[in-house]
PDB file of C-alpha atoms in Angstrom:
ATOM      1  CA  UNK A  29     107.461  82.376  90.406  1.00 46.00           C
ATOM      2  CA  UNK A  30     110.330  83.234  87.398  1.00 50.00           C
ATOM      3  CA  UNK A  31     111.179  79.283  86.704  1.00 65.00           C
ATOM      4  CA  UNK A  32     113.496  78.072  83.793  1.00 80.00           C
ATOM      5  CA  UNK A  33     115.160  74.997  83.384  1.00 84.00           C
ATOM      6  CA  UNK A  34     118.877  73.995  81.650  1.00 87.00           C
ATOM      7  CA  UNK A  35     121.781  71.839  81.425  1.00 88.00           C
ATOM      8  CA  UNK A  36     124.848  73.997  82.298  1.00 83.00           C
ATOM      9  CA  UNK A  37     127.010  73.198  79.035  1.00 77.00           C
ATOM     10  CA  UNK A  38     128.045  74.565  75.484  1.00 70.00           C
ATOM     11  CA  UNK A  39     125.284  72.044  73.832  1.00 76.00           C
ATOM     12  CA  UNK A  40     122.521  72.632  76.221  1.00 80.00           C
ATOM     13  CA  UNK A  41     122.124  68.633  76.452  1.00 88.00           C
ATOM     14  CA  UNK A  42     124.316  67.488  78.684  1.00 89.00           C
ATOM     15  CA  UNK A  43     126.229  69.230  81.911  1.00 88.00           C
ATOM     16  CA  UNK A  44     124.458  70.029  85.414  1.00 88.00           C
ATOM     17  CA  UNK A  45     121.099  70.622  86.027  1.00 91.00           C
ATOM     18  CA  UNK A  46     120.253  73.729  87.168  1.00 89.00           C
ATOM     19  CA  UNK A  47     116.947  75.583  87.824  1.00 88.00           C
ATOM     20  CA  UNK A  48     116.419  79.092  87.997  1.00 83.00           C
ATOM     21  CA  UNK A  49     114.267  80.034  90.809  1.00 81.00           C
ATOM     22  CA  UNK A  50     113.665  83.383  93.024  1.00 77.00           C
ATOM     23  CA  UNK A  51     115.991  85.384  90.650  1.00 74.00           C
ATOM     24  CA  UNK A  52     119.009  82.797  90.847  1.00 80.00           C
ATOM     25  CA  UNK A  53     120.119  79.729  89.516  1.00 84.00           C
ATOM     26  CA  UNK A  54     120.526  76.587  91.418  1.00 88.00           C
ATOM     27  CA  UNK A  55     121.703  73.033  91.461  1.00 90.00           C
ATOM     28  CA  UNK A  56     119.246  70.114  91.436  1.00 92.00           C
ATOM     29  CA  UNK A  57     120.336  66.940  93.832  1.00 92.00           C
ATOM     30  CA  UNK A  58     120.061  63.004  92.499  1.00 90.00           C
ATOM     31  CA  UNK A  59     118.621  61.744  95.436  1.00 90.00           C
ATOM     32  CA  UNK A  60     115.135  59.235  94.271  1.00 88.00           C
ATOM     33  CA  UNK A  61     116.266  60.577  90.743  1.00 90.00           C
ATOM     34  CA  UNK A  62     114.583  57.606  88.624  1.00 91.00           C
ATOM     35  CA  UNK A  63     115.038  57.343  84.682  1.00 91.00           C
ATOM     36  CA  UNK A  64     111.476  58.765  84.138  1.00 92.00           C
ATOM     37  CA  UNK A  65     112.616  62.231  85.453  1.00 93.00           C
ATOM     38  CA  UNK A  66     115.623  61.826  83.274  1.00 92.00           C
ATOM     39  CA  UNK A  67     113.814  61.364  80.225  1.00 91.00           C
ATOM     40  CA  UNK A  68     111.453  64.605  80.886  1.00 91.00           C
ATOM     41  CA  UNK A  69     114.095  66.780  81.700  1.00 91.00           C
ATOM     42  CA  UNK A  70     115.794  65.838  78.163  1.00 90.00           C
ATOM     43  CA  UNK A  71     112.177  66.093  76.340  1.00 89.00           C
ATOM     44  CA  UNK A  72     111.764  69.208  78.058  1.00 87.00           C
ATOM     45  CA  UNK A  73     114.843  70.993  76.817  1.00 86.00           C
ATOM     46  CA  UNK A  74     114.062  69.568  73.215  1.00 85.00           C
ATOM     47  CA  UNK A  75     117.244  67.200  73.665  1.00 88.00           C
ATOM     48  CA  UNK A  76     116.092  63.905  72.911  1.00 88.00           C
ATOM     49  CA  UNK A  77     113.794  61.296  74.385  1.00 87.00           C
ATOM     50  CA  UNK A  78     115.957  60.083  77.464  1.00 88.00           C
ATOM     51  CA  UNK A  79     119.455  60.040  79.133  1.00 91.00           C
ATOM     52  CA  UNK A  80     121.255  58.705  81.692  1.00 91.00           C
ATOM     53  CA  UNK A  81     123.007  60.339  85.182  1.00 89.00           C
ATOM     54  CA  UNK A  82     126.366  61.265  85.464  1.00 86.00           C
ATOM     55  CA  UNK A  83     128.294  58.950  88.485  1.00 79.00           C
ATOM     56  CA  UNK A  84     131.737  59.084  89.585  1.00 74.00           C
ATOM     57  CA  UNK A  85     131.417  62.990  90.491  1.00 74.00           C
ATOM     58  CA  UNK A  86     134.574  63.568  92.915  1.00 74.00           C
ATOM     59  CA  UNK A  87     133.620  64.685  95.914  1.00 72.00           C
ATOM     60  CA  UNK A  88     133.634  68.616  97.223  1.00 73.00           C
ATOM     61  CA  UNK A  89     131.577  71.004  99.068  1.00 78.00           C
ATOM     62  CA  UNK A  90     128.690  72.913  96.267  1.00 77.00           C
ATOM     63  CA  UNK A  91     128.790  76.601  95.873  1.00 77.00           C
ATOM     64  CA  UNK A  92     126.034  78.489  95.290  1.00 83.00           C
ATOM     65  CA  UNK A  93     122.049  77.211  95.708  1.00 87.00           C
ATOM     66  CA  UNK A  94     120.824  73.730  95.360  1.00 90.00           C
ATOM     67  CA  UNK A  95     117.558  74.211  95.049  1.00 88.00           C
ATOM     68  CA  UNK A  96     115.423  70.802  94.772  1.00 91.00           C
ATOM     69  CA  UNK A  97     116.205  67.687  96.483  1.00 92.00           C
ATOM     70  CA  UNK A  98     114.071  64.399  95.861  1.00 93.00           C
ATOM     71  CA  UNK A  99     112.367  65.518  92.611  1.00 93.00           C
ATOM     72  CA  UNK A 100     110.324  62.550  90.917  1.00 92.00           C
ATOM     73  CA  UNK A 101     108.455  62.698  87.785  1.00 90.00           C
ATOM     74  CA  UNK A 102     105.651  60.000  86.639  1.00 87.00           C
ATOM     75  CA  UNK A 103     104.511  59.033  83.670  1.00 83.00           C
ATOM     76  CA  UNK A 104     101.620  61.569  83.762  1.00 85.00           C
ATOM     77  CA  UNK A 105     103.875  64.391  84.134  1.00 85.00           C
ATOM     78  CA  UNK A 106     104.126  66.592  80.989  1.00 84.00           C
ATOM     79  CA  UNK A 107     106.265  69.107  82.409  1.00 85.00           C
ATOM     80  CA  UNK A 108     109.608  68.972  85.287  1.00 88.00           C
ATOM     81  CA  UNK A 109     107.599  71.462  87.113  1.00 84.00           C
ATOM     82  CA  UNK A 110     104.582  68.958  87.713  1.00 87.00           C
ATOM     83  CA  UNK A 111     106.959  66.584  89.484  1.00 90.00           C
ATOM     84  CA  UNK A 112     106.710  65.784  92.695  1.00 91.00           C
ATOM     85  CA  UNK A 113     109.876  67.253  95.488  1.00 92.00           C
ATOM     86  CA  UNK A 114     111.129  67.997  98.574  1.00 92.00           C
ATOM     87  CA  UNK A 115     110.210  71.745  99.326  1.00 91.00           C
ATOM     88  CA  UNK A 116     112.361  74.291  97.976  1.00 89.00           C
ATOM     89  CA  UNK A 117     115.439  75.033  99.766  1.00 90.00           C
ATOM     90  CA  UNK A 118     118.416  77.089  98.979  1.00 89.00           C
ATOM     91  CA  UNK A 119     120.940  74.266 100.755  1.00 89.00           C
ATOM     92  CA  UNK A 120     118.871  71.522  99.233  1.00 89.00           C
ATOM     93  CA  UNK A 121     122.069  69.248  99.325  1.00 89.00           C
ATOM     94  CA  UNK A 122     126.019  70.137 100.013  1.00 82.00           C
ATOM     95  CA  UNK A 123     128.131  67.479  98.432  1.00 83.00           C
ATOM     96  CA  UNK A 124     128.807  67.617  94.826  1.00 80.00           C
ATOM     97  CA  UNK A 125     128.621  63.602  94.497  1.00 84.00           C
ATOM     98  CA  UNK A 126     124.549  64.589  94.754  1.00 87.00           C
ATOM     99  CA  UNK A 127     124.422  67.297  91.979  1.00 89.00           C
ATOM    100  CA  UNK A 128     122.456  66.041  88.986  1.00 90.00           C
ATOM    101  CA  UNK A 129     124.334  65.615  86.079  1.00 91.00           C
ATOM    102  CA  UNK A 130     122.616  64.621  83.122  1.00 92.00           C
ATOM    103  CA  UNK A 131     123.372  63.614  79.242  1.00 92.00           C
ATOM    104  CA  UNK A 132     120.265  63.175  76.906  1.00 92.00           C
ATOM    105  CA  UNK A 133     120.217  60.832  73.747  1.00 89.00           C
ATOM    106  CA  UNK A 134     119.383  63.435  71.323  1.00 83.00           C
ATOM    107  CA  UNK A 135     121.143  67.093  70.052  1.00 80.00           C
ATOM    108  CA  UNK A 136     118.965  70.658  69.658  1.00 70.00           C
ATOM    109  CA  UNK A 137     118.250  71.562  66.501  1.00 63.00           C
ATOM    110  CA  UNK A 138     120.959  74.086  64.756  1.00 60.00           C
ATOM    111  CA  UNK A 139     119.550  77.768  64.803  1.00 52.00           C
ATOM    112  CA  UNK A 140     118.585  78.676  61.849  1.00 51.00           C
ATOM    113  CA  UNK A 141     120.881  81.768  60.147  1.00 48.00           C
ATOM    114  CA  UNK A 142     119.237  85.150  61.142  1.00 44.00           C
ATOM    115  CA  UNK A 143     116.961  86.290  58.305  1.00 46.00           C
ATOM    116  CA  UNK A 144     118.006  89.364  56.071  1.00 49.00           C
ATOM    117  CA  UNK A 145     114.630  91.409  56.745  1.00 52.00           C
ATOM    118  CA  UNK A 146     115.565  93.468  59.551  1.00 53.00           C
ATOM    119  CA  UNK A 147     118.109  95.435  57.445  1.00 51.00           C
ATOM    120  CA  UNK A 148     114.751  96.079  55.233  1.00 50.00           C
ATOM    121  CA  UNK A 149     112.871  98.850  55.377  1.00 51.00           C
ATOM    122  CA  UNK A 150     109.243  96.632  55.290  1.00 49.00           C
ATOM    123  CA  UNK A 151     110.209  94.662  58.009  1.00 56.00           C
ATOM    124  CA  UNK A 152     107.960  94.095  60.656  1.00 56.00           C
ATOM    125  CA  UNK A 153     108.217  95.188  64.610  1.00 55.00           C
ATOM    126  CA  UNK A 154     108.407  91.659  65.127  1.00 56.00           C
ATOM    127  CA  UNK A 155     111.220  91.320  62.958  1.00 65.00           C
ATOM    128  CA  UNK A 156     113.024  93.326  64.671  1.00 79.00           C
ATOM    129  CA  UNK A 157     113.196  90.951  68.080  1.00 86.00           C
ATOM    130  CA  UNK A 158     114.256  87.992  69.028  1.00 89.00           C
ATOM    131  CA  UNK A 159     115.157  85.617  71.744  1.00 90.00           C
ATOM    132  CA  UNK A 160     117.845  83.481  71.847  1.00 89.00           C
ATOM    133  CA  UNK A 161     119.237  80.727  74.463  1.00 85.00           C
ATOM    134  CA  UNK A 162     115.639  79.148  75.372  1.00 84.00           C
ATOM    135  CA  UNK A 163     113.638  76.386  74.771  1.00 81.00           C
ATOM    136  CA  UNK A 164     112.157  77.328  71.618  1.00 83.00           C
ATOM    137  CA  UNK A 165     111.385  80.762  69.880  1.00 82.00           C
ATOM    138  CA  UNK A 166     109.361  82.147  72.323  1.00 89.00           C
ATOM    139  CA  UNK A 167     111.867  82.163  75.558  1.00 90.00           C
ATOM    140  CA  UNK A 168     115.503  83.046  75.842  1.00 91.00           C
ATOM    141  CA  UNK A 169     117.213  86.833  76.191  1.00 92.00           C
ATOM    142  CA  UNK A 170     115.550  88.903  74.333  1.00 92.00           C
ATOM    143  CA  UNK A 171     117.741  90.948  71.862  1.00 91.00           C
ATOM    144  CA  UNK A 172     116.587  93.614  69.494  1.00 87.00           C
ATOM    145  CA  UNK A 173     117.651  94.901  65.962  1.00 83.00           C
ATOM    146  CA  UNK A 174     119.132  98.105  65.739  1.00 78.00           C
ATOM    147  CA  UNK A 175     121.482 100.385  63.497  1.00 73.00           C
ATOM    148  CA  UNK A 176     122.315  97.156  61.420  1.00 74.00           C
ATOM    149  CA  UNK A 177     123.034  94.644  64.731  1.00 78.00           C
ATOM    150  CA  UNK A 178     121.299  92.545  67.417  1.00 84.00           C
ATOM    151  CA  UNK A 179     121.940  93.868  70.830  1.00 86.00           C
ATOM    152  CA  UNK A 180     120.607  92.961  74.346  1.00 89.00           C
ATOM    153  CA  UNK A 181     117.985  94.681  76.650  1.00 90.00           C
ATOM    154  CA  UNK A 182     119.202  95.479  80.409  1.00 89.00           C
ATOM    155  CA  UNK A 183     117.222  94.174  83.225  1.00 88.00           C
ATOM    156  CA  UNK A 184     117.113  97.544  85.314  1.00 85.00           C
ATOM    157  CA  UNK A 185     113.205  97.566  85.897  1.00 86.00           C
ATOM    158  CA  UNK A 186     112.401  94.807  83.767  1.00 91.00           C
ATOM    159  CA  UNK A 187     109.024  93.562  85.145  1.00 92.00           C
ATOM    160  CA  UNK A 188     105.780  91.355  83.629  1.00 92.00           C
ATOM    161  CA  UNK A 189     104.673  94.849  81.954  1.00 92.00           C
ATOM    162  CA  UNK A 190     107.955  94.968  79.632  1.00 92.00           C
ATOM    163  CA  UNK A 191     107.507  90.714  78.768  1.00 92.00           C
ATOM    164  CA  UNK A 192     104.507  90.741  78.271  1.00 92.00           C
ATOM    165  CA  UNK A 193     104.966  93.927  75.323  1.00 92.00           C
ATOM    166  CA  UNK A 194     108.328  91.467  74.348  1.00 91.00           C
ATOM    167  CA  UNK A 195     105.637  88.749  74.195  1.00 91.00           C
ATOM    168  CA  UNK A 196     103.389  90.485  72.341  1.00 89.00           C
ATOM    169  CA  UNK A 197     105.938  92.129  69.772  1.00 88.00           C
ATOM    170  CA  UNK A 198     107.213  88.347  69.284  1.00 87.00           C
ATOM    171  CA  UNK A 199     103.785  87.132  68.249  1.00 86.00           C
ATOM    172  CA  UNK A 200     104.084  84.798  71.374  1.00 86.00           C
ATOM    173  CA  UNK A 201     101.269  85.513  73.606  1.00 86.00           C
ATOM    174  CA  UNK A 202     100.774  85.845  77.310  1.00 89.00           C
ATOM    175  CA  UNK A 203     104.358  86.430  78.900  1.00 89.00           C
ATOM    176  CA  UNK A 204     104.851  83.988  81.119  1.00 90.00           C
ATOM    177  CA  UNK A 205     107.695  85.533  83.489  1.00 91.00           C
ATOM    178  CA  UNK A 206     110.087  87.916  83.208  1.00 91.00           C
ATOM    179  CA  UNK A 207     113.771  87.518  83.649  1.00 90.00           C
ATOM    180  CA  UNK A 208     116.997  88.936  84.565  1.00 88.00           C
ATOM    181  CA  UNK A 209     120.488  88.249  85.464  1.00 87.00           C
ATOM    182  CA  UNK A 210     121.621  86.786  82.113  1.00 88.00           C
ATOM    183  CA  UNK A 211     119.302  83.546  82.895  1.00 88.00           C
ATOM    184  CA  UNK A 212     119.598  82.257  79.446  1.00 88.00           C
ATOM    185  CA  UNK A 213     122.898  83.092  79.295  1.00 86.00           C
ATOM    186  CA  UNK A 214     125.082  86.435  78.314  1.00 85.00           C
ATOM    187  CA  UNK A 215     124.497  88.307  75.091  1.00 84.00           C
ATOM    188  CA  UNK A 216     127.856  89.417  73.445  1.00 80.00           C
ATOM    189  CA  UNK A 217     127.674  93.258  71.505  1.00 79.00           C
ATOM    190  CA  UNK A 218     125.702  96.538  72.176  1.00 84.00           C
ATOM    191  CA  UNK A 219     122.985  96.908  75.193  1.00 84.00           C
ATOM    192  CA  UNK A 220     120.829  98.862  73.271  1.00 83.00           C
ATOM    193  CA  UNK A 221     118.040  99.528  75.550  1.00 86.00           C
ATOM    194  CA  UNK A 222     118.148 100.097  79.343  1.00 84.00           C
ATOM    195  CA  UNK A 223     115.727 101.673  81.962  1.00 85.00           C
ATOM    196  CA  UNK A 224     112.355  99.619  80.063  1.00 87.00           C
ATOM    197  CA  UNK A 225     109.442 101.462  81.634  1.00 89.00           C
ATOM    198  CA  UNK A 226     105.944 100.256  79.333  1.00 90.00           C
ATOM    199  CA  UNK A 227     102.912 100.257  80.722  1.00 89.00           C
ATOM    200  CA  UNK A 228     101.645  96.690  79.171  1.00 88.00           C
ATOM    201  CA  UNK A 229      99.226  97.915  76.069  1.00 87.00           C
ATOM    202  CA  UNK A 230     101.960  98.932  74.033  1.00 86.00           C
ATOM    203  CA  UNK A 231     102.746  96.692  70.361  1.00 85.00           C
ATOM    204  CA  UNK A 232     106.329  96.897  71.111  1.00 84.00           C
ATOM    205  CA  UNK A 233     109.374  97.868  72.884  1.00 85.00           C
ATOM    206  CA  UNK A 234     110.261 100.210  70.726  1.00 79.00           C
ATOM    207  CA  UNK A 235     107.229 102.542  72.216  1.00 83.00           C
ATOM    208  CA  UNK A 236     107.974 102.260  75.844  1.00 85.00           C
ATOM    209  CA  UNK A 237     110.148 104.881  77.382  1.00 83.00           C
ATOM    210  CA  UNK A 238     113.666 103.607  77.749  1.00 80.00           C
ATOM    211  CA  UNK A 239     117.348 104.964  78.294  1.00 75.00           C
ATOM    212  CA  UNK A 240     119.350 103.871  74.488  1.00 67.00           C
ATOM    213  CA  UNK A 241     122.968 103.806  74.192  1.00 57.00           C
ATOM    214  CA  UNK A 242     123.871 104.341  77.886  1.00 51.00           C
ATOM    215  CA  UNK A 243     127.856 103.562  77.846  1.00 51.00           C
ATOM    216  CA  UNK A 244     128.457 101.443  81.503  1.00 59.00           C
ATOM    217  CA  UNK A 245     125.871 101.679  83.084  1.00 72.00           C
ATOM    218  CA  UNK A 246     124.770  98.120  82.360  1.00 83.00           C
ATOM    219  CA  UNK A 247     126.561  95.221  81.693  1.00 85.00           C
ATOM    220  CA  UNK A 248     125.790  91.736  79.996  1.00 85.00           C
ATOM    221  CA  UNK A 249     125.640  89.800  82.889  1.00 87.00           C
ATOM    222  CA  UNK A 250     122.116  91.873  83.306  1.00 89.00           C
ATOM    223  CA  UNK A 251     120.865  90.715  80.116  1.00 91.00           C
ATOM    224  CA  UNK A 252     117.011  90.643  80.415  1.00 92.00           C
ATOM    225  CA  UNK A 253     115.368  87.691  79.399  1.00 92.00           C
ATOM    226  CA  UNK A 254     111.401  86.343  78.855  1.00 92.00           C
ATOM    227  CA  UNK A 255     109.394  83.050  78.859  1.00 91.00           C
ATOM    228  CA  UNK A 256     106.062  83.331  76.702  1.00 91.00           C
ATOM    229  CA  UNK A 257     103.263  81.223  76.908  1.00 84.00           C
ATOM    230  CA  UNK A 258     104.212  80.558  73.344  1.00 77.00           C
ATOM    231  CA  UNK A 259     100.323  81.185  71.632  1.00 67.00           C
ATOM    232  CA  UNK A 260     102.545  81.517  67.977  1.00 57.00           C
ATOM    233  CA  UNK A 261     100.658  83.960  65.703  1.00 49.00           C
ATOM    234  CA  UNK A 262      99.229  86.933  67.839  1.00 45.00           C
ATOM    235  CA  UNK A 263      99.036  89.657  65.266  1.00 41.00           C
ATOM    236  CA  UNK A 264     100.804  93.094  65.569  1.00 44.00           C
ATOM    237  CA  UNK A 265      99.334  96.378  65.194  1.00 44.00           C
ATOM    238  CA  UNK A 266     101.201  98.797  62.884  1.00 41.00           C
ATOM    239  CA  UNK A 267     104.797  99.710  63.046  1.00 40.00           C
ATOM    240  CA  UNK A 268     105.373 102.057  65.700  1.00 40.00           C
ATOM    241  CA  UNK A 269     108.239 104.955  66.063  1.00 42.00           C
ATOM    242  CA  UNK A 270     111.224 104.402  67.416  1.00 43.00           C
ATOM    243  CA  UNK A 271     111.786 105.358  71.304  1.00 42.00           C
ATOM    244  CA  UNK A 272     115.651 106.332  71.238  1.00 45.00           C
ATOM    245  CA  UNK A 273     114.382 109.428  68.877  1.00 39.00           C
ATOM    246  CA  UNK A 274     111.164 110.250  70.711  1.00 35.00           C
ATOM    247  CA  UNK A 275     111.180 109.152  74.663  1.00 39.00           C
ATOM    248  CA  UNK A 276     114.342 109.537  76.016  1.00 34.00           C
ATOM    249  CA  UNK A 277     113.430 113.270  77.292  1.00 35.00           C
ATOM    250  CA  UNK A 278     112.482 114.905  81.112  1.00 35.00           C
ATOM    251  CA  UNK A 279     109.670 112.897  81.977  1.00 40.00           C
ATOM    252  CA  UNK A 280     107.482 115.436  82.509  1.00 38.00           C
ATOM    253  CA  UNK A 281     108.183 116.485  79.129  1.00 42.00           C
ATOM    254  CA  UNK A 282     107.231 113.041  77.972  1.00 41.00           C
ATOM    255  CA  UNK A 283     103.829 112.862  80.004  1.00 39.00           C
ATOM    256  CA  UNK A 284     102.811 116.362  78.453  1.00 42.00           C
ATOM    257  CA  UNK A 285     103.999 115.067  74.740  1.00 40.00           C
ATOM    258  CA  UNK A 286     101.377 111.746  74.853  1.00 41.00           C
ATOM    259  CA  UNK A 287      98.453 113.814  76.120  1.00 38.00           C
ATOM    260  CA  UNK A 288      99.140 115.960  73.031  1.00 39.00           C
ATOM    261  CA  UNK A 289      99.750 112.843  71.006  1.00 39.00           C
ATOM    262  CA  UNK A 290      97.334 110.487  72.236  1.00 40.00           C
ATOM    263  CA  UNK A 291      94.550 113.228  72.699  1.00 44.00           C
ATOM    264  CA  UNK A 292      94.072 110.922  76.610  1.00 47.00           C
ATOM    265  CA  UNK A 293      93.854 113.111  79.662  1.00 54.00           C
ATOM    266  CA  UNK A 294      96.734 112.797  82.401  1.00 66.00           C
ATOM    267  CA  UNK A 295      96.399 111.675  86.135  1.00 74.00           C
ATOM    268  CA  UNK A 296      96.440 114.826  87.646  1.00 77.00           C
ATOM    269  CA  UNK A 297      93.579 116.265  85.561  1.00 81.00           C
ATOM    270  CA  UNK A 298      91.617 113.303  86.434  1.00 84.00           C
ATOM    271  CA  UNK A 299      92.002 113.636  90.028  1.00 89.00           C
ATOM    272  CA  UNK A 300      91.090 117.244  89.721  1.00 88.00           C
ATOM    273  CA  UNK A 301      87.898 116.293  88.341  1.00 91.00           C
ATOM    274  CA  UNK A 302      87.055 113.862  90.941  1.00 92.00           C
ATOM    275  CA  UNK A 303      87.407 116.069  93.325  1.00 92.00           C
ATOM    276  CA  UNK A 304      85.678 118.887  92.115  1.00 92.00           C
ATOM    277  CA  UNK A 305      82.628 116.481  91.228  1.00 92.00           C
ATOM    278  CA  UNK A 306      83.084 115.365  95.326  1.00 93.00           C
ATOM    279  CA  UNK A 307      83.400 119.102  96.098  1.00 93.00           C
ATOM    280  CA  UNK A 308      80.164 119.915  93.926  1.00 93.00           C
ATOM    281  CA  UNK A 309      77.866 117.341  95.283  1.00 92.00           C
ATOM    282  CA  UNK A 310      79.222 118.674  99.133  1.00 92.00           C
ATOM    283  CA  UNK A 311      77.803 122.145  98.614  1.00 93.00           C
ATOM    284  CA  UNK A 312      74.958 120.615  97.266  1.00 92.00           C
ATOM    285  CA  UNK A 313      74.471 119.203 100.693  1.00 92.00           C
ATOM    286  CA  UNK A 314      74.723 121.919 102.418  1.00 92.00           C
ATOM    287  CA  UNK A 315      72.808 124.105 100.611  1.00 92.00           C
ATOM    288  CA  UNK A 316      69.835 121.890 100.661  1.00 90.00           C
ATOM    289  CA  UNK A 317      70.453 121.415 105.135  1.00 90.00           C
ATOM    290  CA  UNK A 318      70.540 125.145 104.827  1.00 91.00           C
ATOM    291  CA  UNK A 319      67.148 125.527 102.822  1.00 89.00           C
ATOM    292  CA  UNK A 320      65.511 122.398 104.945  1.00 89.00           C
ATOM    293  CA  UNK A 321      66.828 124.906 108.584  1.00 90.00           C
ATOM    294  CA  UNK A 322      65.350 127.619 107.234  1.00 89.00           C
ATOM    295  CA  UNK A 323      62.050 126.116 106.666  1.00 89.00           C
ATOM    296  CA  UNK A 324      62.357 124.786 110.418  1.00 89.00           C
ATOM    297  CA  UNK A 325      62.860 127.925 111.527  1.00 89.00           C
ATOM    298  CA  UNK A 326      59.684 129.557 109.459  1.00 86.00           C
TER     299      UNK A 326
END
């Protein structure tokens, strides 16, 4: 399943706890909510060693999805989603008294100040991408340098084919999930790419087909998002040409552009040889129960 974690606030270490689960973000309820689970959820989100619950939450009915209920975490948990919990459930809890509210010990590091390079000419592909709003630098939105300014990727058909090329263009490994729905959050400026369609072997987004520049048609609160397994250091190949100049064409167009490129063969001529090789070997059997009759028949 696509599973993040976060404390709804400005700081990211303190506020409600939420989950994001089956495309949506939910609530998390206090009830058996023991200091040990406190203390992972703050390690977790790099805020801290430990923290204490919220009380004295007035009282009101929850809107939206509360999605856990009864989560407890032991020592030998390294991770909130080893814990032990009640089954998942949409209605999990319906009083707001119950919603976790939690506020670690410790602060997030500052993010650093976005490097220089990608207005360079020798800057890498992975450079040129980043995510922002996670964990750590290998899950959050993903945003992507172009003409001089970060801008977000829409989540219309963003699937485990286009993280795992993010992944793999941020030098993070395996993706992990892929995201949409603004999950870590809303990007502000452009939407530079739209429509991501890769196939999974490409170096970078910047080679998958895509929509660029599409005015409306998508709006932040689509911001697509990824969590890598975060394997730091998986090398890129070389630089690869930009998609807004070369892939936003008729797609059959497109197909019959990488065969020339690529030198590959396309479905369709593939199938044709399959079945000519099935339609070969059939007359071969029947000219051989036609030679074997005639011998009968001598």
């Amino acid at each position: 399943e696509s599973m993040a974690l976060r404390l709804e606030n400005s700081d990211g270490c303190s506020g409600r706890l939420q989950v994001f689960y089956n495309g949506t973000w939910g609530s998390v309820c206090s009830n058996s909510m023991a200091p040990s689970t406190v203390s992972l959820v703050c390690k977790q989100l790099g805020c801290g060693d430990g923290g204490f619950l919220e009380t004295g939450l007035p009282y009101g009915k929850i809107s939206g999805h509360t999605w856990l209920d009864h989560v407890e975490c032991g020592r030998r948990n390294s991770s909130f989603w080893q814990c032990h919990s009640a089954p998942w459930n949409p209605q999990s809890c319906d009083d707001q008294r119950e919603e976790t509210h939690i506020t670690c010990n410790g602060r997030r590091p500052e993010t650093p100040p976005v490097p220089e390079c990608p207005n360079s000419t020798s800057c890498t592909e992975m450079e040129k991408i980043r995510v922002v709003g996670g964990e750590d630098s290998c899950s959050g939105r993903v945003e992507v340098w172009h003409r001089g300014t970060w801008g977000t990727v829409c989540d219309d058909s963003w699937d485990m084919k286009d993280a795992k090329v993010a992944c793999r263009q941020l030098g993070c490994g395996p993706a992990m999930s892929a995201l949409g729905e603004a999950a870590f959050g809303e990007g502000t400026g452009p939407i530079w790419l739209q429509q991501v369609e890769c196939r999974g072997t490409e170096w970078s987004l910047w080679d998958c087909k895509v929509q660029c520049e599409k005015s409306g048609a998508c709006q932040h609160k689509e911001d697509a998002a990824v969590n890598c397994s975060g394997d730091i250091g998986v090398a890129l190949g070389p630089p690869l040409p930009q998609p807004c100049l070369v892939h936003v064409t008729v797609h059959a167009d497109s197909a019959q552009r990488h065969v020339r490129e690529t030198g590959g063969v396309s479905v369709p001529v593939v199938i044709c040889i399959i079945l000519g090789a099935l339609l070969c070997l059939l007359v071969a059997l029947l000219a051989g129960q036609v030679q074997r009759a005639r011998a009968q028949l001598r």
